[in-house]
mmCIF file of C-alpha atoms and ligand atoms in Angstrom:
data_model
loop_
_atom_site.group_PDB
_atom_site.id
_atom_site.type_symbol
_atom_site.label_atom_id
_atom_site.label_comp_id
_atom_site.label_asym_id
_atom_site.label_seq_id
_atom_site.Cartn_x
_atom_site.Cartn_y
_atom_site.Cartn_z
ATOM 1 C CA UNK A 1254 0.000 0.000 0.000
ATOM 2 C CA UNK A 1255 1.605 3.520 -1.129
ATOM 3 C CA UNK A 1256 0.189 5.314 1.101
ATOM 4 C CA UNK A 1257 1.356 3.402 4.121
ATOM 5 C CA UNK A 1258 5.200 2.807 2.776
ATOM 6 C CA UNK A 1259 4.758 6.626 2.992
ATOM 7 C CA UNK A 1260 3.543 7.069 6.603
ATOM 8 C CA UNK A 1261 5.910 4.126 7.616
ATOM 9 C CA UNK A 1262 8.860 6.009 6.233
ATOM 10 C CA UNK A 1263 8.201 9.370 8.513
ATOM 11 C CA UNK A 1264 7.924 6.584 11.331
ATOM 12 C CA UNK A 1265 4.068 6.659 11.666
ATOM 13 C CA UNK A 1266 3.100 3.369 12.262
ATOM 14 C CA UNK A 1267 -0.118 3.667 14.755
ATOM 15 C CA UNK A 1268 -2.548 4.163 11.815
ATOM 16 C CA UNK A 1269 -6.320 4.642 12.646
ATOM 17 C CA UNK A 1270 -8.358 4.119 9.589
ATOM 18 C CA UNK A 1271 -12.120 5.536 10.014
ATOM 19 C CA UNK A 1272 -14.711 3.420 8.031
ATOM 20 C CA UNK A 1273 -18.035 4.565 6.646
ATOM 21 C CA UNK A 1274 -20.504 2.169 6.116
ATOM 22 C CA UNK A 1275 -19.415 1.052 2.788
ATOM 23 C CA UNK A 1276 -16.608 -0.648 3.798
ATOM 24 C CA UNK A 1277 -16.466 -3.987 2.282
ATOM 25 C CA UNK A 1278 -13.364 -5.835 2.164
ATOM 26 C CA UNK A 1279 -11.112 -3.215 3.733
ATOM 27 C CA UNK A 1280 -10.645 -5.129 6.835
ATOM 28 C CA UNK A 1281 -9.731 -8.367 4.968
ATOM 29 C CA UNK A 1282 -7.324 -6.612 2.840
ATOM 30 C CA UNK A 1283 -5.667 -4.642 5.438
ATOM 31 C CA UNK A 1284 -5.804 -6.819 8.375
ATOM 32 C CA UNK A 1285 -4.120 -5.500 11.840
ATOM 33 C CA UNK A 1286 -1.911 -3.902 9.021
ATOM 34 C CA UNK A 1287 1.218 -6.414 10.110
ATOM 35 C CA UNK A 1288 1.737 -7.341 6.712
ATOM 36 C CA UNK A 1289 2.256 -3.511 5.987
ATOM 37 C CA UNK A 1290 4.612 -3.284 8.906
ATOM 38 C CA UNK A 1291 2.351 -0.523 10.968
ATOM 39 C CA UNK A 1292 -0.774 -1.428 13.784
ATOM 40 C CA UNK A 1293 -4.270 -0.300 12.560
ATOM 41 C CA UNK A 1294 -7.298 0.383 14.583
ATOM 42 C CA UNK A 1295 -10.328 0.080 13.090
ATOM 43 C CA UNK A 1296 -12.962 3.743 14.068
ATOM 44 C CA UNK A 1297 -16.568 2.933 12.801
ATOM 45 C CA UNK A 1298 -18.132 5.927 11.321
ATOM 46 C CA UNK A 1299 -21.685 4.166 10.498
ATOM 47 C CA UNK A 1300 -22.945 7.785 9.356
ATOM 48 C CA UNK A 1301 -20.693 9.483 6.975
ATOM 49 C CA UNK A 1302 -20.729 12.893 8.654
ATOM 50 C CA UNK A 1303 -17.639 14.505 6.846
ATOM 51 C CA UNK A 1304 -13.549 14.670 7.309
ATOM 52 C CA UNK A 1305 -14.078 17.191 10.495
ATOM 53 C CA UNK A 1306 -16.154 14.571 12.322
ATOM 54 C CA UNK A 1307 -14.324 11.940 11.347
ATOM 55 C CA UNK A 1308 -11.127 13.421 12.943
ATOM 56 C CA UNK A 1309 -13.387 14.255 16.182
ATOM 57 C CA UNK A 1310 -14.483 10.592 16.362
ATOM 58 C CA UNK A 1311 -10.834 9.675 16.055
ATOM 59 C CA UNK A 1312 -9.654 11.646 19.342
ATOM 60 C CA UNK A 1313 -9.315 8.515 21.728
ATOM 61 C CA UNK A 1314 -7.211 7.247 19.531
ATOM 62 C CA UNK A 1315 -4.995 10.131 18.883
ATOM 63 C CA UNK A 1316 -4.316 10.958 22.960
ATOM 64 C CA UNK A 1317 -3.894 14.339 22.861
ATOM 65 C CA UNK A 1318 -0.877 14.198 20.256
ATOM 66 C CA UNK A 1319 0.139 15.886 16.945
ATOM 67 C CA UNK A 1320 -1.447 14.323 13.880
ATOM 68 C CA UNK A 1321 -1.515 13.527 10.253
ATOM 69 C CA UNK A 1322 -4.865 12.670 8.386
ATOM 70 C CA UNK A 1323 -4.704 11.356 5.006
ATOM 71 C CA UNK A 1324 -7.610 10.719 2.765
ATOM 72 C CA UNK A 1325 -8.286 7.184 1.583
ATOM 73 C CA UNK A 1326 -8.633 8.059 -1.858
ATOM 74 C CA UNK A 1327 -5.798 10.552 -2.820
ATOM 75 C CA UNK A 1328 -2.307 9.514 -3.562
ATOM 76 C CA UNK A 1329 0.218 12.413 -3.764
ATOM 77 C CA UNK A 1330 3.862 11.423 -4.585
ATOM 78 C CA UNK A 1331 5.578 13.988 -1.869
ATOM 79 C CA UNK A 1332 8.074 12.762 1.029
ATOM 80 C CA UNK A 1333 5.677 12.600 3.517
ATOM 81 C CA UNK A 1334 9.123 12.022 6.417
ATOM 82 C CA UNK A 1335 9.990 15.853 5.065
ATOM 83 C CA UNK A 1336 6.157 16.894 5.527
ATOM 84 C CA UNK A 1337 6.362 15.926 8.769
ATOM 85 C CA UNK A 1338 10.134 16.966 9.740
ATOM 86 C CA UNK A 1339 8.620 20.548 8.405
ATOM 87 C CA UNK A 1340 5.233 20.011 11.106
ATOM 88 C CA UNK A 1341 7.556 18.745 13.720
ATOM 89 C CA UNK A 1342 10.079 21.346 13.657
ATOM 90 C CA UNK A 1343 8.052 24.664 12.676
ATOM 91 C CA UNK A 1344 5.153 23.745 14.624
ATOM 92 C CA UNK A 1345 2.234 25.207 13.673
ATOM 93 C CA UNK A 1346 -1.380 24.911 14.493
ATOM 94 C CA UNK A 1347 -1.936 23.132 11.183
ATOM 95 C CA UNK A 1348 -0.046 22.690 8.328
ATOM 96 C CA UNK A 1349 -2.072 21.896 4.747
ATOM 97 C CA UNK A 1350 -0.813 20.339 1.877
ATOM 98 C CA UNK A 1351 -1.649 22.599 -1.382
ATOM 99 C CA UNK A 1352 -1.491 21.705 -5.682
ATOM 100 C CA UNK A 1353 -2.520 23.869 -8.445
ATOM 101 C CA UNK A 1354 -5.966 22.488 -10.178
ATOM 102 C CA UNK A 1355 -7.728 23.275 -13.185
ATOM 103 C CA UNK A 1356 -11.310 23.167 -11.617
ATOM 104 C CA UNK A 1357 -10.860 24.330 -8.244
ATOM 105 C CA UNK A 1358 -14.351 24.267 -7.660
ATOM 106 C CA UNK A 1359 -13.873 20.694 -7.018
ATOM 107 C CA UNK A 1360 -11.687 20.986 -3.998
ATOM 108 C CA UNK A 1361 -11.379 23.028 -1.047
ATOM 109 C CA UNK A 1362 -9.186 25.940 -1.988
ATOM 110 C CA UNK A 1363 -6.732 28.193 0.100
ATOM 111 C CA UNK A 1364 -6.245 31.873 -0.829
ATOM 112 C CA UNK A 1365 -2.603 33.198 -0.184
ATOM 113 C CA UNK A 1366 -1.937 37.054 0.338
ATOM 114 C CA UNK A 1367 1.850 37.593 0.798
ATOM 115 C CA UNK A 1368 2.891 34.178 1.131
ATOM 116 C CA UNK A 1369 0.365 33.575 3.806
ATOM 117 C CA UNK A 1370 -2.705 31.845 4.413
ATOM 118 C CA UNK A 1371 -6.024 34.486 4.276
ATOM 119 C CA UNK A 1372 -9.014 32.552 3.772
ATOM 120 C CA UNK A 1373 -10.126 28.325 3.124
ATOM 121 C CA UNK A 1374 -13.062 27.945 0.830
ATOM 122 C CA UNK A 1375 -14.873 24.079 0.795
ATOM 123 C CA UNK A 1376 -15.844 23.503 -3.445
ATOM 124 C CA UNK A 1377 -16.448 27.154 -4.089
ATOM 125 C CA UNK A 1378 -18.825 28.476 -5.940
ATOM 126 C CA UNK A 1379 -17.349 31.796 -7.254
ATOM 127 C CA UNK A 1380 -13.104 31.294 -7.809
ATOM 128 C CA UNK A 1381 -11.648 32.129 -4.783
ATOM 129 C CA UNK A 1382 -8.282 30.377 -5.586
ATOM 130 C CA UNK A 1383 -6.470 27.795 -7.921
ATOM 131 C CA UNK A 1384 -4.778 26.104 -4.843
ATOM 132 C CA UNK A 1385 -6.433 23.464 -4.014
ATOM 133 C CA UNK A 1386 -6.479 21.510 -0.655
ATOM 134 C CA UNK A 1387 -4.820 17.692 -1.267
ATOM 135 C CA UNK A 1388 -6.027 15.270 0.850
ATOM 136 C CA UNK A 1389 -3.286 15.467 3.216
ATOM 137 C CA UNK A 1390 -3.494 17.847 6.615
ATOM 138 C CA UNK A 1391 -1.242 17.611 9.658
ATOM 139 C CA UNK A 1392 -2.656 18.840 13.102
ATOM 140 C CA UNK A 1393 -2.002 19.765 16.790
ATOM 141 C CA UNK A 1394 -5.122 19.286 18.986
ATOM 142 C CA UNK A 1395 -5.682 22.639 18.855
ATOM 143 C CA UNK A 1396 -8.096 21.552 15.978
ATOM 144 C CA UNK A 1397 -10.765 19.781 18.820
ATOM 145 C CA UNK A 1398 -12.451 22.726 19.867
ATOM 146 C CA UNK A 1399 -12.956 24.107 17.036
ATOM 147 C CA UNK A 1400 -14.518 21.034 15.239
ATOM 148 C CA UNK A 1401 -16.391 21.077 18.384
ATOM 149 C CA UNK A 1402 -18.177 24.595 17.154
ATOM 150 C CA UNK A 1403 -18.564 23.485 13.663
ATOM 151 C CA UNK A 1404 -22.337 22.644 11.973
ATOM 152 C CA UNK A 1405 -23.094 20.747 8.932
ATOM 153 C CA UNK A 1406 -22.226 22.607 5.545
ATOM 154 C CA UNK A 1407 -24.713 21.867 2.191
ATOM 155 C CA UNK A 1408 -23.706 18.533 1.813
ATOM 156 C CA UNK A 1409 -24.656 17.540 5.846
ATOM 157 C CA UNK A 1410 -20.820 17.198 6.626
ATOM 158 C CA UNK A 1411 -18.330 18.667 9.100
ATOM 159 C CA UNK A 1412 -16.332 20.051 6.810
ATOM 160 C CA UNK A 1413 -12.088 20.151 7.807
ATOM 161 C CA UNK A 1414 -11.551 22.852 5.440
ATOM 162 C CA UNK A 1415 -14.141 24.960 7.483
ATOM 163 C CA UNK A 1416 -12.620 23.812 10.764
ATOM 164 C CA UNK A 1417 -9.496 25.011 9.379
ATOM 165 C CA UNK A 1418 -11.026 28.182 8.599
ATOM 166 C CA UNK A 1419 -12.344 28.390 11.696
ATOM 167 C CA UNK A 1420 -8.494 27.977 13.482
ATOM 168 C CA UNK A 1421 -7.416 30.879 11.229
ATOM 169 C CA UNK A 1422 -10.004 33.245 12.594
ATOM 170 C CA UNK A 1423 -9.087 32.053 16.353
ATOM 171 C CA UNK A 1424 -5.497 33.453 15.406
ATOM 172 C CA UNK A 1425 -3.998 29.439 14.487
ATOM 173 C CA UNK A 1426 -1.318 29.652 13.134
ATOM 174 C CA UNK A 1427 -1.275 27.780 9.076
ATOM 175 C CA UNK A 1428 1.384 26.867 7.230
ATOM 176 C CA UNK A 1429 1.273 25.206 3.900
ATOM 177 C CA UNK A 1430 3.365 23.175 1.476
ATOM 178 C CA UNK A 1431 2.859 23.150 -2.248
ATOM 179 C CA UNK A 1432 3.124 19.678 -4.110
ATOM 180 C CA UNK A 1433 5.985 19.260 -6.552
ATOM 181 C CA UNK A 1434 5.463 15.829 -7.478
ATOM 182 C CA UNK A 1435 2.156 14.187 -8.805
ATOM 183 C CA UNK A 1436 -0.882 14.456 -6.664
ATOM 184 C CA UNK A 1437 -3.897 11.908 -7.944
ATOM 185 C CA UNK A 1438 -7.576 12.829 -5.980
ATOM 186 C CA UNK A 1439 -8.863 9.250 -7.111
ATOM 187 C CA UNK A 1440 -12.623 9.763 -6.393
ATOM 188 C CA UNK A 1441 -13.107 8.890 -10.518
ATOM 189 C CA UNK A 1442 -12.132 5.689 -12.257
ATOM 190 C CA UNK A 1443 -10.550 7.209 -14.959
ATOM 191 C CA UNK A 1444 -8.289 9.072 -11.738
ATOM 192 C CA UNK A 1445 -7.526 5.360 -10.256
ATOM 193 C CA UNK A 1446 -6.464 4.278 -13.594
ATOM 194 C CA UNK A 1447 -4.166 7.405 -13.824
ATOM 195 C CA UNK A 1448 -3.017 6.913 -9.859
ATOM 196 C CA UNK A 1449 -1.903 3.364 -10.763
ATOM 197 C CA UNK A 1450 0.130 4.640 -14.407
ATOM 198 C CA UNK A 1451 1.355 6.963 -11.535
ATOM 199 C CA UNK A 1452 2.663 4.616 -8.822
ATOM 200 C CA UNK A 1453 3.985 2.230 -11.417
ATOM 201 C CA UNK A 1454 6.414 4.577 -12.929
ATOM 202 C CA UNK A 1455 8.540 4.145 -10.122
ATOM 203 C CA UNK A 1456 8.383 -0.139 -9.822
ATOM 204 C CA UNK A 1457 11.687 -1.636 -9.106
ATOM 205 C CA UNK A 1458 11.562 -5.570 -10.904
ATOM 206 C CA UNK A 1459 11.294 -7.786 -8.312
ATOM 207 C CA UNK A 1460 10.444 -11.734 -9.475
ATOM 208 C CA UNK A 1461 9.629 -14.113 -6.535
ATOM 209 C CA UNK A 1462 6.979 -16.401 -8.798
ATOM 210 C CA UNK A 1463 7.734 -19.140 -11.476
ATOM 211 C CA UNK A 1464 8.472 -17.952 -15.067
ATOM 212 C CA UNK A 1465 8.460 -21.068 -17.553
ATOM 213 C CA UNK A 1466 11.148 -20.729 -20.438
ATOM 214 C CA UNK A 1467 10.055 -18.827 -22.783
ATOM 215 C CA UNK A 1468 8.237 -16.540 -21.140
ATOM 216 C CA UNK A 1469 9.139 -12.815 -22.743
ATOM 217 C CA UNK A 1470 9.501 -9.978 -20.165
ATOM 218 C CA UNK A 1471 10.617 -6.684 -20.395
ATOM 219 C CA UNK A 1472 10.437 -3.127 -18.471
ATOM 220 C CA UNK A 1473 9.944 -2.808 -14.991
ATOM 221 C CA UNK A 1474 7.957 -5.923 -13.431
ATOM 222 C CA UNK A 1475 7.578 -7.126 -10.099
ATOM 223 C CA UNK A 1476 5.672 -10.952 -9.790
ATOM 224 C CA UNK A 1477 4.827 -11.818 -6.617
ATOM 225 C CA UNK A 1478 5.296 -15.656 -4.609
ATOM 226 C CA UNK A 1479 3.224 -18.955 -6.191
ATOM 227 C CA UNK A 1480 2.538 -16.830 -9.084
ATOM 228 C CA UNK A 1481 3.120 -19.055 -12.304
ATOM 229 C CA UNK A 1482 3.679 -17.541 -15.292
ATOM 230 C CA UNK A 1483 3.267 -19.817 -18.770
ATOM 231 C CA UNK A 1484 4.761 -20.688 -21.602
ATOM 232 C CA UNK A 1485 4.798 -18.200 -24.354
ATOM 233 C CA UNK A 1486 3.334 -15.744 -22.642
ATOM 234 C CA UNK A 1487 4.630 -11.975 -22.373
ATOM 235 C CA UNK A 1488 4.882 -9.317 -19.557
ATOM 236 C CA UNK A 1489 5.978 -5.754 -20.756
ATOM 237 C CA UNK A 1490 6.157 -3.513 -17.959
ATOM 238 C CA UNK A 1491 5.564 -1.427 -15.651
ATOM 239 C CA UNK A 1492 3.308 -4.158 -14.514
ATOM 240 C CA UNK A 1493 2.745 -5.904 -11.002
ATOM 241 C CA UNK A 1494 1.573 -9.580 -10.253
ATOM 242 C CA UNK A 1495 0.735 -10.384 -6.809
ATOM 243 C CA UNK A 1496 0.559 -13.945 -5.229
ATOM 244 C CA UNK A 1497 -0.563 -17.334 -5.841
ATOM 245 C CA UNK A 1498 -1.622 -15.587 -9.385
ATOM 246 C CA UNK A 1499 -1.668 -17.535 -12.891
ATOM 247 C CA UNK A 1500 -0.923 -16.013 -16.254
ATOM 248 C CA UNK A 1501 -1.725 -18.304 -19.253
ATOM 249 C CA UNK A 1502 0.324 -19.475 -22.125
ATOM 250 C CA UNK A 1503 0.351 -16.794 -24.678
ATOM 251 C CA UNK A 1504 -1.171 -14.452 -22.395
ATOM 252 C CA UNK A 1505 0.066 -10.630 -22.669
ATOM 253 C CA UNK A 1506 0.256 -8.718 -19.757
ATOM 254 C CA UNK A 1507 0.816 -5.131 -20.912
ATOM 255 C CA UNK A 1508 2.323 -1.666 -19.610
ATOM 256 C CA UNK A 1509 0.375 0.310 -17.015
ATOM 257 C CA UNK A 1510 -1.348 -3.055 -15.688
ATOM 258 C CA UNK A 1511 -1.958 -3.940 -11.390
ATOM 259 C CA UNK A 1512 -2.875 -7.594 -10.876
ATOM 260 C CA UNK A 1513 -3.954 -8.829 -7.352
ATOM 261 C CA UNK A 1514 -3.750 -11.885 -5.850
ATOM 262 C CA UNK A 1515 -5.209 -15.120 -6.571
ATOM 263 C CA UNK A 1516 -5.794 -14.161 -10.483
ATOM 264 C CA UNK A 1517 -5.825 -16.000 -13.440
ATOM 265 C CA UNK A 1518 -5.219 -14.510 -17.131
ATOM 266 C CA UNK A 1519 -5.402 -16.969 -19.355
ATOM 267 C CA UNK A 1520 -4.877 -16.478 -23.182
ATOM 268 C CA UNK A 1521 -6.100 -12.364 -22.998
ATOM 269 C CA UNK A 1522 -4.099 -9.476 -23.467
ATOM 270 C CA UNK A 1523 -4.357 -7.125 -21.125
ATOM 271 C CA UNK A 1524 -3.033 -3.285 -21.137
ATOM 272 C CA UNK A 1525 -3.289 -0.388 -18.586
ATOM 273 C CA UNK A 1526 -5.482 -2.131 -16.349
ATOM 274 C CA UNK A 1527 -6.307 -3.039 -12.188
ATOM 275 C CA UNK A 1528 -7.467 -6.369 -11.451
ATOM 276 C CA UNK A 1529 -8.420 -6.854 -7.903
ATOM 277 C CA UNK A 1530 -7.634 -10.597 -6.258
ATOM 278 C CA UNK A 1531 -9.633 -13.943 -7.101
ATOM 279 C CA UNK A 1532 -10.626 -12.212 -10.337
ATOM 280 C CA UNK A 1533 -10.429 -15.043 -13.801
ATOM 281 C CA UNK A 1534 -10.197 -13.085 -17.044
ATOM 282 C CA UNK A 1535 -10.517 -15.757 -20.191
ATOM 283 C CA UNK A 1536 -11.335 -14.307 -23.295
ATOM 284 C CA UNK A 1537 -10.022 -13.554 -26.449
ATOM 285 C CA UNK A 1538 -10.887 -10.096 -26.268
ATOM 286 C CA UNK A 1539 -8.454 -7.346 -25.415
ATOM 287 C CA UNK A 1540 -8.858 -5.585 -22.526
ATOM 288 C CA UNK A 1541 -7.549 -2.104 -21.905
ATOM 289 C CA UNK A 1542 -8.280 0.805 -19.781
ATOM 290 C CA UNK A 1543 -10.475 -1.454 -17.100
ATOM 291 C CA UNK A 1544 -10.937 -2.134 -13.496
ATOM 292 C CA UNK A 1545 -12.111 -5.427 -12.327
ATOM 293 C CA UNK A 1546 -13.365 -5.636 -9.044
ATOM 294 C CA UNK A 1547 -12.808 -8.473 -6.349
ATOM 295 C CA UNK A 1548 -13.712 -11.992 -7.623
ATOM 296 C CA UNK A 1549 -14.978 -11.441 -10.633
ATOM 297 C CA UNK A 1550 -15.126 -13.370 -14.142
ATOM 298 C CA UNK A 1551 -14.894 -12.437 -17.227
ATOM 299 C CA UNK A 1552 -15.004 -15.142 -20.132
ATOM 300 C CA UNK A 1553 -15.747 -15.032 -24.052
ATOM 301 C CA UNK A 1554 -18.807 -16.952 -24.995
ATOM 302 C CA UNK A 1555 -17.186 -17.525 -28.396
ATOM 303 C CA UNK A 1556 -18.794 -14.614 -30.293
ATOM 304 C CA UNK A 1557 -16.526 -12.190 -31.943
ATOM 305 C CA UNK A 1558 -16.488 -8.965 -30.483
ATOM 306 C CA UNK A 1559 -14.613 -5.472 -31.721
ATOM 307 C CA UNK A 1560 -11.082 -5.276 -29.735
ATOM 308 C CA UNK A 1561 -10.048 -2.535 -26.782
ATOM 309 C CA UNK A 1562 -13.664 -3.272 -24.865
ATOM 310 C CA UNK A 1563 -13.659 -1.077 -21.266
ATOM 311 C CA UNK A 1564 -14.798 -2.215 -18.310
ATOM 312 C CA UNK A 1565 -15.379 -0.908 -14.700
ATOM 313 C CA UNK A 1566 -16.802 -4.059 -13.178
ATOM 314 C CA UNK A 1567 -17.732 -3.958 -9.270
ATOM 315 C CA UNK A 1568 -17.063 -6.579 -6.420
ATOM 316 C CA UNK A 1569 -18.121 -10.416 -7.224
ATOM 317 C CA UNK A 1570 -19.537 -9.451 -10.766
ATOM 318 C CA UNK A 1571 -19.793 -12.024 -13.522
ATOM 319 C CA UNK A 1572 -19.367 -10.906 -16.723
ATOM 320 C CA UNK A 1573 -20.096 -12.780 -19.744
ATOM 321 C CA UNK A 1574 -18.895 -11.939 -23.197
HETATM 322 C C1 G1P B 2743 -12.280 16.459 0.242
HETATM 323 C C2 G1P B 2743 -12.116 17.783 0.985
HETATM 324 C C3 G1P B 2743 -11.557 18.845 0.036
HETATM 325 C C4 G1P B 2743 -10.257 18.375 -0.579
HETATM 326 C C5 G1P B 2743 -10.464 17.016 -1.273
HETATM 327 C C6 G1P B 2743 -9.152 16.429 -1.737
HETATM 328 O O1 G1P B 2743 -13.261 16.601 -0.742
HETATM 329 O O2 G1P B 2743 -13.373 18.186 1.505
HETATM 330 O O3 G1P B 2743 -11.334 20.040 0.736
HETATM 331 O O4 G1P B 2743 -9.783 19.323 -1.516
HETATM 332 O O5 G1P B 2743 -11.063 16.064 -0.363
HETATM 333 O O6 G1P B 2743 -9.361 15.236 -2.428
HETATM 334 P P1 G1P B 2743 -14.321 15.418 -1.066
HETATM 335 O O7 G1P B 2743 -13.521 14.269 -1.573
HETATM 336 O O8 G1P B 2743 -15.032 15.129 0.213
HETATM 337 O O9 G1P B 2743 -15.241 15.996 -2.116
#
């Protein structure tokens, strides 16, 4: 998980990850978070109530000391160990991580008069800024009360850019960082798909599984323990393999493509793609641009069909082409 090699290497390893009610299969995938080399605890947030609230439900677990929430779904390629060497040593009330967007009205935004912080917008209306707000805040506890104070915006949530806001007018003191790597928000599939080109740049070959002779691979690949790949087949990285997976004879495994564990590709090609574990993928059809949820199949039924089909299949979904 990126986000946690991240955390683990600024030497944050008591993680408390706050689930909403549509949580299915996080717990199984993430575990007690061993595997990841950090401890999580589990907060239930039943009723979605925003970021703010979720931090306020959180407080037990964060006794009273500085903190660093990161959003599930954004990914931002930025030493997160400097982020919080700047926090630790500078220490401000808050310190908010910021990147330049197109549509700010998307995002909550930050104005900056004179280098400093003047004013936190949540999804403006009317442009207030370009900076946007990435999913990554650090905190003292200072931020309690005032979440304490805050009421439900439009959307019915506790907003953290408002509780931010609201430390500014109390005379907190915000600092901010702008990104210079990538930074991926990846509420959109299209925004996972680019998240995962994203991360993948970066893979360092790494080949624990069984590769028959013959097998072609180039680029960047990493191919994870039990994994068997067959005869004649071909991996052209960046691409990732997790465990215990199968990859058919002449099988293509393309650039840009995440598979999970407990997979099978057998005799498809395959191209800028996520496949989530226990998924099967047999057909002759080439698949591109797609996410394939958790345990699901997807096999020809013999009738021809034009190439590059795209696919955002959901959790335990059969598909039959
Ligand atoms: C949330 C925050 C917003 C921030 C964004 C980053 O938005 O409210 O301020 O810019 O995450 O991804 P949401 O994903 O709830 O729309």
């Amino acid at each position: 998980m990126y986000g946690f090699d991240q955390l683990r290497a600024a030497e944050i390893t008591d993680i408390g990850i706050v689930l909403g009610p549509l949580h299915e299969g996080i717990k199984d995938a993430l575990g007690d978070g061993s595997k990841f080399h950090v401890n999580i605890t589990y907060i239930d947030q039943p009723d979605p109530k925003g970021i703010a609230h979720a931090v306020l439900i959180s407080k037990d677990f964060l006794e009273n000391q500085p903190f660093i929430v990161y959003l599930g779904d954004n990914l931002l390629k930025e030493s997160i160990p400097e982020l919080a060497e700047e926090f630790t040593a500078s220490k401000p009330d808050a310190m908010v991580v910021l990147v330049r967007v197109k549509e700010p009205g998307r995002f909550g935004v930050v104005k900056i008069e004179d280098g400093k912080i003047t004013k936190l917008v949540e999804k403006p209306k009317q442009f207030v800024s370009d900076y946007a707000l990435a999913g990554v805040y650090f905190f003292q506890p200072s931020i309690f009360p005032v979440i304490q104070t805050l009421k439900p915006s439009w959307r019915n949530e506790l907003e953290i850019t408002e509780a931010i806001q609201g430390l500014l007018q109390r005379g907190g003191r915000i600092t901010f960082h702008e990104v210079s790597g990538w930074w991926k928000d990846t509420g959109r599939p299209e925004d996972i798909l680019e998240a995962n080109q994203l991360v993948l740049r970066d893979l360092k070959s790494s080949i624990k599984g069984k590769l028959d002779e013959g097998v072609l691979v180039s680029g960047s690949v990493e191919i994870g323990e039990g994994t068997h790949v067959h005869r004649g087949a071909t991996i052209r990285g960046p691409a990732v393999i997790g465990e215990n997976s199968e990859i058919g004879p002449g099988a293509y495994v393309g650039p840009y493509t995440s598979i999970g564990s407990n997979v099978k590709i057998l005799g498809t090609e395959i191209e800028n793609s996520i496949v989530l574990d226990g998924s099967v993928i047999d057909c002759r059809d080439r698949v591109v641009d797609s996410i394939i949820g958790r345990n699901s199949q997807i096999r020809s039924n013999g009738t021809q069909r034009p190439s590059g089909r795209r696919f955002v299949v959901g959790e335990s979904t059969y598909v039959s082409l």
